Structures are given as C-alpha cells and as structure tokens.
Short mmCIF file of N, CA and C in Angstrom, two decimals:
data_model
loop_
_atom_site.label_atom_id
_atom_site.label_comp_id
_atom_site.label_asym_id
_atom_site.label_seq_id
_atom_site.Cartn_x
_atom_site.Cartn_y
_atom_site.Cartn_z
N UNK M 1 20.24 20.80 61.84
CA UNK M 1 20.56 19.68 60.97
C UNK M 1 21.72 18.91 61.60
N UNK M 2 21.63 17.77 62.01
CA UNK M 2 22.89 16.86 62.36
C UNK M 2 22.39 15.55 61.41
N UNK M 3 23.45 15.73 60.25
CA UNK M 3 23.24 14.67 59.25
C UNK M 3 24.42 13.13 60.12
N UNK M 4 23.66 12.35 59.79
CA UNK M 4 24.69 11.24 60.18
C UNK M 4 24.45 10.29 58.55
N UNK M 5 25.69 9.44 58.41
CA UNK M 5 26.31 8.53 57.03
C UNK M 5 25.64 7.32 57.01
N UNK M 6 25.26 6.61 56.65
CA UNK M 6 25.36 5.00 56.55
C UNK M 6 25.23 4.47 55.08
N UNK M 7 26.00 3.42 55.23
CA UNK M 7 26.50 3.12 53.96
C UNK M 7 25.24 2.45 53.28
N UNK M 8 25.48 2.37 51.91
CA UNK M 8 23.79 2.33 51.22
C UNK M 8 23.51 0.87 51.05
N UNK M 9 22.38 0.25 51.10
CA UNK M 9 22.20 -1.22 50.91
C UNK M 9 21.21 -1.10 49.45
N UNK M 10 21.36 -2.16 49.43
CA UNK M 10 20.48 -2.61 48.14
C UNK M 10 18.89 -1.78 48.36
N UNK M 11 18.35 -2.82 49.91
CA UNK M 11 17.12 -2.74 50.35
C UNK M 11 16.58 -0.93 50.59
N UNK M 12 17.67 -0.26 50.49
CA UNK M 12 17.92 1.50 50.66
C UNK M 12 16.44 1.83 49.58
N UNK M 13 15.07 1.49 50.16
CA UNK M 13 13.87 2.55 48.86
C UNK M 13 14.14 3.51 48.89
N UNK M 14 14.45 4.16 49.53
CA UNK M 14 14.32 6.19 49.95
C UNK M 14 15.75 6.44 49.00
N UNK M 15 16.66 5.79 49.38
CA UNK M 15 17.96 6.54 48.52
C UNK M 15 17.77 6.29 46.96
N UNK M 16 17.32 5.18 46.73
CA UNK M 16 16.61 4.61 45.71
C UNK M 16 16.19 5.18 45.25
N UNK M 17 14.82 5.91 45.24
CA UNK M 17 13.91 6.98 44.82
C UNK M 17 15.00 8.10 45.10
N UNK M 18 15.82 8.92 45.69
CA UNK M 18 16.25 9.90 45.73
C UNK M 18 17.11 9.92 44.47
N UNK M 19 17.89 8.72 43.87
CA UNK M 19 18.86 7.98 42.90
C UNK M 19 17.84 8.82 41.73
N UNK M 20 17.17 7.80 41.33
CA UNK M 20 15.83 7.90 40.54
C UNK M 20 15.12 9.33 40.06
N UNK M 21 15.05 9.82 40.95
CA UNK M 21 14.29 11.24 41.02
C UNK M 21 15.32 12.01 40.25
N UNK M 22 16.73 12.14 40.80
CA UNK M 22 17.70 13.04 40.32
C UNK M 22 17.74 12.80 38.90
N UNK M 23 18.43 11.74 38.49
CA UNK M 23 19.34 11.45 37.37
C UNK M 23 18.43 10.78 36.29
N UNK M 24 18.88 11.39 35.12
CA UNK M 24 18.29 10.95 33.55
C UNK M 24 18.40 9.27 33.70
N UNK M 25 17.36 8.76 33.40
CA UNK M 25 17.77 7.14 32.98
C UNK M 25 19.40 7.15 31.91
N UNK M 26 19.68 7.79 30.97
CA UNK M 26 20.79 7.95 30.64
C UNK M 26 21.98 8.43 30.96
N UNK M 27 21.94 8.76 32.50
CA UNK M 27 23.40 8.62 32.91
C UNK M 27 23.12 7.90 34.35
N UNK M 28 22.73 7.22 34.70
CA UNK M 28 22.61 6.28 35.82
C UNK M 28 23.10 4.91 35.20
N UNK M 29 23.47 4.65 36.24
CA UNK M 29 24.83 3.36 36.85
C UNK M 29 23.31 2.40 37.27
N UNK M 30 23.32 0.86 36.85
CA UNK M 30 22.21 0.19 37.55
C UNK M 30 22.19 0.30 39.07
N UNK M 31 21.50 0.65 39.95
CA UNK M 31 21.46 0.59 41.50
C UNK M 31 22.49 -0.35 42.13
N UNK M 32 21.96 -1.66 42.19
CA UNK M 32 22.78 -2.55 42.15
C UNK M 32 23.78 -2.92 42.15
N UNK M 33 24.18 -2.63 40.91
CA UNK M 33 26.04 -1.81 40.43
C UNK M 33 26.67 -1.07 41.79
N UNK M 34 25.84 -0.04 41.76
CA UNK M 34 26.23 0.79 42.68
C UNK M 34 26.42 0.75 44.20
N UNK M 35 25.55 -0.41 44.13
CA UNK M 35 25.78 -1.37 45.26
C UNK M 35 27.05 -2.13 46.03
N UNK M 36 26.97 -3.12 44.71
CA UNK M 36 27.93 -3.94 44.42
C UNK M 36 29.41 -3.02 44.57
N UNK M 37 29.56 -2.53 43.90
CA UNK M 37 30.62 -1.42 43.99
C UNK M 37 31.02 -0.60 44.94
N UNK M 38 30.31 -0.55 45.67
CA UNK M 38 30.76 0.20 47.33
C UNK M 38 31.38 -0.90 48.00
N UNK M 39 31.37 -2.07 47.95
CA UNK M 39 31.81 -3.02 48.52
C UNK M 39 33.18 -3.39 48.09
N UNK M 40 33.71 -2.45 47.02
CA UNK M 40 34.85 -2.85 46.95
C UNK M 40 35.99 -1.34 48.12
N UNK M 41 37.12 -1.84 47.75
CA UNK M 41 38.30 -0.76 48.53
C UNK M 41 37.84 0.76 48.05
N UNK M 42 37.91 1.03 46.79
CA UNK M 42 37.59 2.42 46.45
C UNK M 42 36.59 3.03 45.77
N UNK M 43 35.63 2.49 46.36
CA UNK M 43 34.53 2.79 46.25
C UNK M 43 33.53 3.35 47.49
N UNK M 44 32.68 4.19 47.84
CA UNK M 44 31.72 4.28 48.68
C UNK M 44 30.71 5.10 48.18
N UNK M 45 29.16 4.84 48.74
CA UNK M 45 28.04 5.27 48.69
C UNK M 45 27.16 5.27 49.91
N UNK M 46 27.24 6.26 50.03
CA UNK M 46 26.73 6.98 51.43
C UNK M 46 25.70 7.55 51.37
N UNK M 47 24.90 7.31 52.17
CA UNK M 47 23.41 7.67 52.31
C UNK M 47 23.36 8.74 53.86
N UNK M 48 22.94 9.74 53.47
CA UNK M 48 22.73 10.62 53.98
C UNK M 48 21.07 11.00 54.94
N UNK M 49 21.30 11.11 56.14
CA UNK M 49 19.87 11.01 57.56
C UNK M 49 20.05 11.85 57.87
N UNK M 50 18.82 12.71 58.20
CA UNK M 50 18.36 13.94 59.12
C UNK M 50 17.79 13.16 60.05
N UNK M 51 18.47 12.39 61.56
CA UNK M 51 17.23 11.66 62.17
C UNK M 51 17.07 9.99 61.09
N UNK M 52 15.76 10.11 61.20
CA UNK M 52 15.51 9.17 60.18
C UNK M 52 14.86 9.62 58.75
N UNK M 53 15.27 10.54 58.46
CA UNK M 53 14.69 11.36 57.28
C UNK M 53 15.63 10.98 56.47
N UNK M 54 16.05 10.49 54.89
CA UNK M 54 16.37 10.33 54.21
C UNK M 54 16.64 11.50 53.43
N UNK M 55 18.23 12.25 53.81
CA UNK M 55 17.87 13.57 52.39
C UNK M 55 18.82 13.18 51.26
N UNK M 56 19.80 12.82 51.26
CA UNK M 56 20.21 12.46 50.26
C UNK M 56 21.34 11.41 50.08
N UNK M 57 22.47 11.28 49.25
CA UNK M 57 23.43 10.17 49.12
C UNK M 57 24.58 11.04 47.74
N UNK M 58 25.36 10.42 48.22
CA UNK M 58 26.84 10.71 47.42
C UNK M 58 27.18 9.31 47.06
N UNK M 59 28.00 9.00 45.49
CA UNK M 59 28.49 7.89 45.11
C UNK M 59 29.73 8.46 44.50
N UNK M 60 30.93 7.49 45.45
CA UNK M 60 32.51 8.00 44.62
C UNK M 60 33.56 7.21 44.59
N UNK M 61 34.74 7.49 43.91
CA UNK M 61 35.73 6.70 44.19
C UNK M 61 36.89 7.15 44.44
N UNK M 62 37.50 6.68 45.63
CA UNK M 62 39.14 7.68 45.87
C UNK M 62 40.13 6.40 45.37
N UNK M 63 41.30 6.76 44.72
CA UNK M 63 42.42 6.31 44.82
C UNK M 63 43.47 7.44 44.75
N UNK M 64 44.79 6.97 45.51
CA UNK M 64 45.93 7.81 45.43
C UNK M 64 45.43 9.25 45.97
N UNK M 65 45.78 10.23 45.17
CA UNK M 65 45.27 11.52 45.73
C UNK M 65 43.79 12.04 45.12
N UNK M 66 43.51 11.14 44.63
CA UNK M 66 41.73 11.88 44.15
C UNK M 66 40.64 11.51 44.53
N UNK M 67 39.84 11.67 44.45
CA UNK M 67 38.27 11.47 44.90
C UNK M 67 37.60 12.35 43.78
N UNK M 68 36.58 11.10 42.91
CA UNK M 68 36.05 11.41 41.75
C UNK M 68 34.71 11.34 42.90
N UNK M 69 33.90 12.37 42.90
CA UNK M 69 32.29 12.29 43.00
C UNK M 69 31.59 11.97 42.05
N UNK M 70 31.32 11.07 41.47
CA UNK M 70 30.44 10.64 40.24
C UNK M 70 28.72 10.42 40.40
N UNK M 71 28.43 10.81 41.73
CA UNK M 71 26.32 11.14 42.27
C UNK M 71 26.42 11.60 43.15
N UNK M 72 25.74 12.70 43.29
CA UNK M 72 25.77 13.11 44.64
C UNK M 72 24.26 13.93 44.39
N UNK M 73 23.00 13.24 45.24
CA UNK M 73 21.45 14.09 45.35
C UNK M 73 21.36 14.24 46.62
N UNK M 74 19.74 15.02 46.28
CA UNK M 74 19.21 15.71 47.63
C UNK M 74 17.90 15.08 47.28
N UNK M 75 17.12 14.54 48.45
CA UNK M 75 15.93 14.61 47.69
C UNK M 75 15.11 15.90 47.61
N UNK M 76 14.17 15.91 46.72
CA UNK M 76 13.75 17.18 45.69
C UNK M 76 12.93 18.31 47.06
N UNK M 77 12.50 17.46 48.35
CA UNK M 77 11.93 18.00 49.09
C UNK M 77 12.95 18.94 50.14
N UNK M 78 13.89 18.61 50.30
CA UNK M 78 14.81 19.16 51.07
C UNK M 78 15.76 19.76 50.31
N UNK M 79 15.84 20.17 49.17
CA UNK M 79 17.11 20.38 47.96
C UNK M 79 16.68 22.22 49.07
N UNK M 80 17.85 23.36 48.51
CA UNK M 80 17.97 24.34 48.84
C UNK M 80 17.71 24.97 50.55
N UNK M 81 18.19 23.79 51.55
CA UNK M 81 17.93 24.14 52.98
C UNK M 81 20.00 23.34 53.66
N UNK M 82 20.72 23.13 52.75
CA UNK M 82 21.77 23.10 53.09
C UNK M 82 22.49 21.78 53.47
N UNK M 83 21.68 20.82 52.63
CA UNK M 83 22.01 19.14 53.13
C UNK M 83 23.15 19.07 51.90
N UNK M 84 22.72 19.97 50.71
CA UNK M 84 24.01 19.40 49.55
C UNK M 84 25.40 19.97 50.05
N UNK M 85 25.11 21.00 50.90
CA UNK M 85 26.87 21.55 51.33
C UNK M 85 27.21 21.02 52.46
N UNK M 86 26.55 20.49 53.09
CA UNK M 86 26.85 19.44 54.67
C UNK M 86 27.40 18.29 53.56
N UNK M 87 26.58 17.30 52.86
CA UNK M 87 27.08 16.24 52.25
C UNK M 87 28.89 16.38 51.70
N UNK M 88 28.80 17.53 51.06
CA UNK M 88 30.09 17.97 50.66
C UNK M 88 31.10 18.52 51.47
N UNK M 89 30.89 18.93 52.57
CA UNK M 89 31.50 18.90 53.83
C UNK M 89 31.80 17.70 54.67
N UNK M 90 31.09 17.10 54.68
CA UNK M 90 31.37 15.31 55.05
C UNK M 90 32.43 14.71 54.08
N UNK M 91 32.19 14.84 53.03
CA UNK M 91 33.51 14.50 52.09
C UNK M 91 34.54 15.19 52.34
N UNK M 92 34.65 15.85 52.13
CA UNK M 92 35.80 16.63 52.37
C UNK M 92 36.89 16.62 53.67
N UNK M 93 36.08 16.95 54.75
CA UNK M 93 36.57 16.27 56.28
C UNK M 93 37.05 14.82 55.93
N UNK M 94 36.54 14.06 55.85
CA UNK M 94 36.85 12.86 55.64
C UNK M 94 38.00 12.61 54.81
N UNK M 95 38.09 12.94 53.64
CA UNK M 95 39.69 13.49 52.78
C UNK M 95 39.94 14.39 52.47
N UNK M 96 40.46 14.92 53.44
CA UNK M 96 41.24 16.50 53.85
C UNK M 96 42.24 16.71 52.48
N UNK M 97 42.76 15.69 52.58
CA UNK M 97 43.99 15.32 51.40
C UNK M 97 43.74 14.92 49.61
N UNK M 98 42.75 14.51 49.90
CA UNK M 98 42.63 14.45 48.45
C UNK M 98 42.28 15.30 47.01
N UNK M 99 42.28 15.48 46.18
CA UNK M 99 41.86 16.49 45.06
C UNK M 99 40.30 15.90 44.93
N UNK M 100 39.53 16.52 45.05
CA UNK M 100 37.96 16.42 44.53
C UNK M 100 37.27 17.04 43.32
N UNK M 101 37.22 15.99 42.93
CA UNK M 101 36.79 16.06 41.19
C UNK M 101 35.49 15.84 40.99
N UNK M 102 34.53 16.24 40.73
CA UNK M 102 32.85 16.37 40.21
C UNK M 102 32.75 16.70 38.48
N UNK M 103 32.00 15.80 37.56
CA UNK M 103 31.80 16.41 36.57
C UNK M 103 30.28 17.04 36.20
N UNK M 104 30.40 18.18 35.88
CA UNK M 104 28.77 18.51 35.76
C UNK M 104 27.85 18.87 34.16
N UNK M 105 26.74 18.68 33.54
CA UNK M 105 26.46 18.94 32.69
C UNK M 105 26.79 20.73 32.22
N UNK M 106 27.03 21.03 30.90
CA UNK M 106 28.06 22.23 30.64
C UNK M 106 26.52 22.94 30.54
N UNK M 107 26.83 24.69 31.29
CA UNK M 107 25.94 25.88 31.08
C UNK M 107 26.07 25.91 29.90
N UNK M 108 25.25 25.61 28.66
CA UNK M 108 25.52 26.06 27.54
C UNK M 108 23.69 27.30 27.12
N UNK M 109 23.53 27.93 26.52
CA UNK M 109 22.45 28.76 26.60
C UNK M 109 21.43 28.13 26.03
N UNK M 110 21.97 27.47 25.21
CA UNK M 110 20.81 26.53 23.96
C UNK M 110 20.35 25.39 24.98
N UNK M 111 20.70 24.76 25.92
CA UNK M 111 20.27 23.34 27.16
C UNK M 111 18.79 23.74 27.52
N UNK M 112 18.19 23.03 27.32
CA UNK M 112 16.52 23.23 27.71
C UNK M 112 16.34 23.44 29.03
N UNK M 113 17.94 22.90 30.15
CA UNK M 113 17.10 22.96 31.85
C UNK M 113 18.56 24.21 32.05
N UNK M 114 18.78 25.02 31.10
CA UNK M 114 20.02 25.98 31.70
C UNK M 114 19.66 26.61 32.56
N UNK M 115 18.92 26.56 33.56
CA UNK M 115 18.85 27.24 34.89
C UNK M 115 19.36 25.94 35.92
N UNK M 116 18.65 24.97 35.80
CA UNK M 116 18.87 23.70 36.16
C UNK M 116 20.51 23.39 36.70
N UNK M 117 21.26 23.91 35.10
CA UNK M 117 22.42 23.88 35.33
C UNK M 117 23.33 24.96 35.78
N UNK M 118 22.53 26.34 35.63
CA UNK M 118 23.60 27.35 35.91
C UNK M 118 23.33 27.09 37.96
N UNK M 119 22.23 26.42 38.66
CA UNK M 119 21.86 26.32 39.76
C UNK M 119 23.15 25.34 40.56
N UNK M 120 23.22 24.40 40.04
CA UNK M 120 23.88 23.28 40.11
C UNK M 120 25.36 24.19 39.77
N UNK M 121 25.84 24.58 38.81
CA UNK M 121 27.47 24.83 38.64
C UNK M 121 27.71 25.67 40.00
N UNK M 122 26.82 26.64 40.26
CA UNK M 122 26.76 27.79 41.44
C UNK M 122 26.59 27.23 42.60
N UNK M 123 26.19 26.16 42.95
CA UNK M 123 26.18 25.38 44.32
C UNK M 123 27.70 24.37 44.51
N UNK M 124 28.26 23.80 43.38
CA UNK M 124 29.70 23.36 43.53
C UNK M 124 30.55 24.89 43.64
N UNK M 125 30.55 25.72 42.96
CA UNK M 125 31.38 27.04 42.94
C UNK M 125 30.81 27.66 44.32
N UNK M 126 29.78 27.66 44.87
CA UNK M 126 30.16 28.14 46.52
C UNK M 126 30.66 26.84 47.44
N UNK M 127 30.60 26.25 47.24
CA UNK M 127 31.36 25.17 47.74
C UNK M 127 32.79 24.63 47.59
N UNK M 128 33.46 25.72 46.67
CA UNK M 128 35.00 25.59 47.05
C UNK M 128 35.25 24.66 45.07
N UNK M 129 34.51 24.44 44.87
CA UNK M 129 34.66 23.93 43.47
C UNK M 129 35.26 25.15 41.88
N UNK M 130 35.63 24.42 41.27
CA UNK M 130 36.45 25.38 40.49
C UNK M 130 36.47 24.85 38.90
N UNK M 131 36.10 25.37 37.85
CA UNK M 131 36.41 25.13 36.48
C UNK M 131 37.89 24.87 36.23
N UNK M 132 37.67 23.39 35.44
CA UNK M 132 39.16 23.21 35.15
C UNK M 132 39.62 23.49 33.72
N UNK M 133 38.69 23.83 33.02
CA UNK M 133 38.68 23.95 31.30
C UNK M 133 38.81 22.85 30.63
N UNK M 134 38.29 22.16 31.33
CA UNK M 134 38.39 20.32 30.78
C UNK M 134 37.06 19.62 30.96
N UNK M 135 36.59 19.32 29.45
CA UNK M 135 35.46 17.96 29.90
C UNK M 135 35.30 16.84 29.68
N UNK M 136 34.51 15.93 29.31
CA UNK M 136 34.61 14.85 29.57
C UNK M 136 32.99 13.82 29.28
N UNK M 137 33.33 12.83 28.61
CA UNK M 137 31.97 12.39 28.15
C UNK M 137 32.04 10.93 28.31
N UNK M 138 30.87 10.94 29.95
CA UNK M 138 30.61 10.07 30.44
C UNK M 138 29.02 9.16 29.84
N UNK M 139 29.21 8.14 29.76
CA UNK M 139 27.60 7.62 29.55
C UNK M 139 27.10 8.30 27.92
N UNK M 140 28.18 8.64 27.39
CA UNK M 140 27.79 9.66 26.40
C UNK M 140 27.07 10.73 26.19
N UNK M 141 27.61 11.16 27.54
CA UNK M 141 27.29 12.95 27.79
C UNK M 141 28.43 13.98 28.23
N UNK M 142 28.22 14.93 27.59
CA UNK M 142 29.61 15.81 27.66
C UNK M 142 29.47 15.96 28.77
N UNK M 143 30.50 16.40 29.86
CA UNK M 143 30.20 17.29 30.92
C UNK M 143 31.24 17.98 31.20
N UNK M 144 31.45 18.79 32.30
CA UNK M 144 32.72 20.12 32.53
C UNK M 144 32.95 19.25 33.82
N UNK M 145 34.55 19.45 33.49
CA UNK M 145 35.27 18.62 34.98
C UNK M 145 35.48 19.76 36.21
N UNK M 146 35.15 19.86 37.26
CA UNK M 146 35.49 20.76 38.44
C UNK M 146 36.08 20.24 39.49
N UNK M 147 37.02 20.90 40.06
CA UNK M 147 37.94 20.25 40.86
C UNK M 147 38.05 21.52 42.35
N UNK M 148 38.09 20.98 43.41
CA UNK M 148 38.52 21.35 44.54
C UNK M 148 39.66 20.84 45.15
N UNK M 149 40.36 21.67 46.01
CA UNK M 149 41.56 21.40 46.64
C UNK M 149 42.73 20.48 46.06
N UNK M 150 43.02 21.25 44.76
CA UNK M 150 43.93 21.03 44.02
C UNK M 150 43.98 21.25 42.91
N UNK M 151 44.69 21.37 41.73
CA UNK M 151 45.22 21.61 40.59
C UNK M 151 44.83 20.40 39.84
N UNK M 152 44.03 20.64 38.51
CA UNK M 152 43.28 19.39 37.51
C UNK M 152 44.58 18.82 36.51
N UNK M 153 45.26 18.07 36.42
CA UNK M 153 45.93 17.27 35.69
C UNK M 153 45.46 15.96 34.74
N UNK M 154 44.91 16.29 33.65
CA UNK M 154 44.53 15.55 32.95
C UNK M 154 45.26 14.04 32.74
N UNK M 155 46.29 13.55 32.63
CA UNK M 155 47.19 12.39 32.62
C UNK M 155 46.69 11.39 33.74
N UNK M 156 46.51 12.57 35.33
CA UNK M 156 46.53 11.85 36.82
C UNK M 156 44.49 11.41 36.37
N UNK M 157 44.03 12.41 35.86
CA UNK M 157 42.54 12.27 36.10
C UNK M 157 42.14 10.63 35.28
N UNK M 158 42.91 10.96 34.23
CA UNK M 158 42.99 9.42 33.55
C UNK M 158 43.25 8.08 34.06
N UNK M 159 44.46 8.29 34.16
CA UNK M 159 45.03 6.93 34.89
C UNK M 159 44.32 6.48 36.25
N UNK M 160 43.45 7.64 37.05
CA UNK M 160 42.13 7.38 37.73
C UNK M 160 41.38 6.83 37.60
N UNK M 161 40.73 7.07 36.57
CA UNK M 161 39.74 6.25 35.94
C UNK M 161 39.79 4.44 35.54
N UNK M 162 41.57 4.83 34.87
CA UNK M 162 41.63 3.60 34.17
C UNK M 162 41.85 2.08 35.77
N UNK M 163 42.38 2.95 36.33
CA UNK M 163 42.95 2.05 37.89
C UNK M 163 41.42 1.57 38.73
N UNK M 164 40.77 2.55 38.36
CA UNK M 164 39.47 2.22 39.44
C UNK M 164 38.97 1.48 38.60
N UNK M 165 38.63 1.56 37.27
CA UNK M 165 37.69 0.55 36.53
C UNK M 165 38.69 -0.60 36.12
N UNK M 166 39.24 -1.02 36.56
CA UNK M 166 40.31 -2.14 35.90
C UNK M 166 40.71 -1.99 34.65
N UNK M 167 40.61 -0.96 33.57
CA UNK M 167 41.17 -0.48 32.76
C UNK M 167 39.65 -0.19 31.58
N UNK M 168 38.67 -0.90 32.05
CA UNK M 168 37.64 -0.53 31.17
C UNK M 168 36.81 0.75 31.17
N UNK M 169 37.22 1.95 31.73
CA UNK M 169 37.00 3.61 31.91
C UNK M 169 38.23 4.14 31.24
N UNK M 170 37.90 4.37 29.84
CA UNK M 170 39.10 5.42 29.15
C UNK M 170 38.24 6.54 28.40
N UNK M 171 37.11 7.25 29.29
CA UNK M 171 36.78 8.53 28.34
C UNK M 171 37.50 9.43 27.56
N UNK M 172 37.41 10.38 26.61
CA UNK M 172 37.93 11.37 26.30
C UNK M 172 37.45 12.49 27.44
N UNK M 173 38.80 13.36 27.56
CA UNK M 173 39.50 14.19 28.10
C UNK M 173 39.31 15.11 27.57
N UNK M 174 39.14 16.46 27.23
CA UNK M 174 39.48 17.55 26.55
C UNK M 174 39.55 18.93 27.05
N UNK M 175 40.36 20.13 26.26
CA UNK M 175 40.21 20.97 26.48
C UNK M 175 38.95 21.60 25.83
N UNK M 176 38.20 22.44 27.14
CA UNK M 176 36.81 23.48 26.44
C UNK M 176 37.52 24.11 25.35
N UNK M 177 36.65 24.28 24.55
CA UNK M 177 36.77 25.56 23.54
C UNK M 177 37.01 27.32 24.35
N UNK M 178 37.98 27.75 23.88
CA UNK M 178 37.82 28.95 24.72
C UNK M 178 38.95 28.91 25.74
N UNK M 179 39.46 27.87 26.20
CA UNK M 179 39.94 27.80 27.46
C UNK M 179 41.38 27.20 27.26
N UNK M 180 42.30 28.76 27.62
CA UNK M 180 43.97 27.89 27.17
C UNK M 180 44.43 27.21 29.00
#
C-alpha cells in the first residue's frame, strides 16, 4: 500500500460515492459545503489513492492546538485491509503537535448497528484514540468525543468550534453518565 493525498474537488465521483456510502443522509455536510470549505485556512479534505484506486477521504479542521476529524471513510470494498490506519497516520505525521479529536456514535446495547459501532470505537482505540467521558450532539446526534495525543478540555473543545464556524457551532458538551 503506498497511499498518496490529493485534495478533494467537487468533480471527486469516487470520494463522492465513498462520502455517500458511509454516512446517514442525517449527519452529512452538503458535498459542496465540504468543498467549499477546504478552501478555506482551516479546513482540509483529503482524498485518499492506492495508485489510482480511490480508498477513501478524511474531512477536518485544525486551529491552535486541535484537529477536529469530523469524516473520515474507507470505501466499503477496501474497509478492514489497513487504509483507515494509514489515513490516520497521515494525519497525524502531518500534526505531530496537535490534540486529535474524532466524535463517534455511542456503543449503547439497545443501537440497531452496535457491532457497527463497537467495530468503529475499536479501530480509533487501536489507533491511539481514547474516551474522554464527554459527548456531544452534532446534526442532532449524540456522539462520544475521543481524543488522541492529548488531554480533552471541554472550554478549549468549544471555543474550537465556535472560532472555526465563525461563531455559528455552539453544540452541547457533556459529561457521559457514569463518567467522573
């Protein structure tokens, strides 16, 4: 595997469909958007090549010391051969320095795809990812905040949000149940 980056265009079908394939129509960002939005300072969306094989793409935003991952797929054909921990290794190299923050839908037992999700929490947790006891409801979906290479500070995770979206990103924050 020698994955190489390029940044995502509109005209991107393959990342497109990879976009698509992953994510609920209810928590997807319009394409476009997502487009549009890499084009600014702290923003990027990176599309991910085997060759010319399309396996997957990451969408995020760094300011100051964080880097929020807010998409990151595989497409469904290549998922479990090691492109999602290269992708996340590319991030990471790239900001050695920053705190990396991912939010993911919560293992709860009653979730109709809880394998889905206990698969997914276990692929960020071998990957250096970590429960912060904090979640968070994006698009109006709960999810569990996980953080790598650094300590989760709720105040900093905020004022993140609010700086990258020009102040129109003020989710609730919370502590899990269970979790002092």
């Amino acid at each position: 595997m020698r994955l190489c980056v390029k940044s995502v265009q509109l005209r991107d079908r393959n990342i497109r469909r990879i976009y698509f394939d992953a994510f609920p129509k209810k928590e997807r960002m319009p394409f476009f958007l997502m487009v549009l939005m890499s084009k600014l300072w702290n923003t990027q969306f990176w599309g991910f090549y085997d060759g010319d094989t399309p396996c997957g793409f990451a969408y995020f935003a760094v300011h100051r010391n964080l880097l929020f991952l807010m998409f990151l797929a595989v497409d469904n054909n290549l998922r479990s051969k090691g492109y999602g921990s290269a992708i996340l290794a590319k991030i990471r190299d790239t900001y050695p320095d920053k705190k990396l923050i991912v939010s993911i839908e919560p293992c709860e037992d009653t979730a109709p795809d809880i394998e889905v999700r206990k698969r997914r929490k276990a692929f960020y947790q071998r990957n250096g990812y970590s429960e912060t006891g904090y979640q968070i409801k994006l698009s109006g979906v709960v999810q569990d905040v996980l953080i790598a290479n650094g300590e989760f500070r709720k105040c900093e995770f905020r004022l993140f949000l609010a700086l990258y979206s020009c102040g129109t990103l003020w989710p609730r924050i919370w502590r899990k149940e269970g979790c002092l």
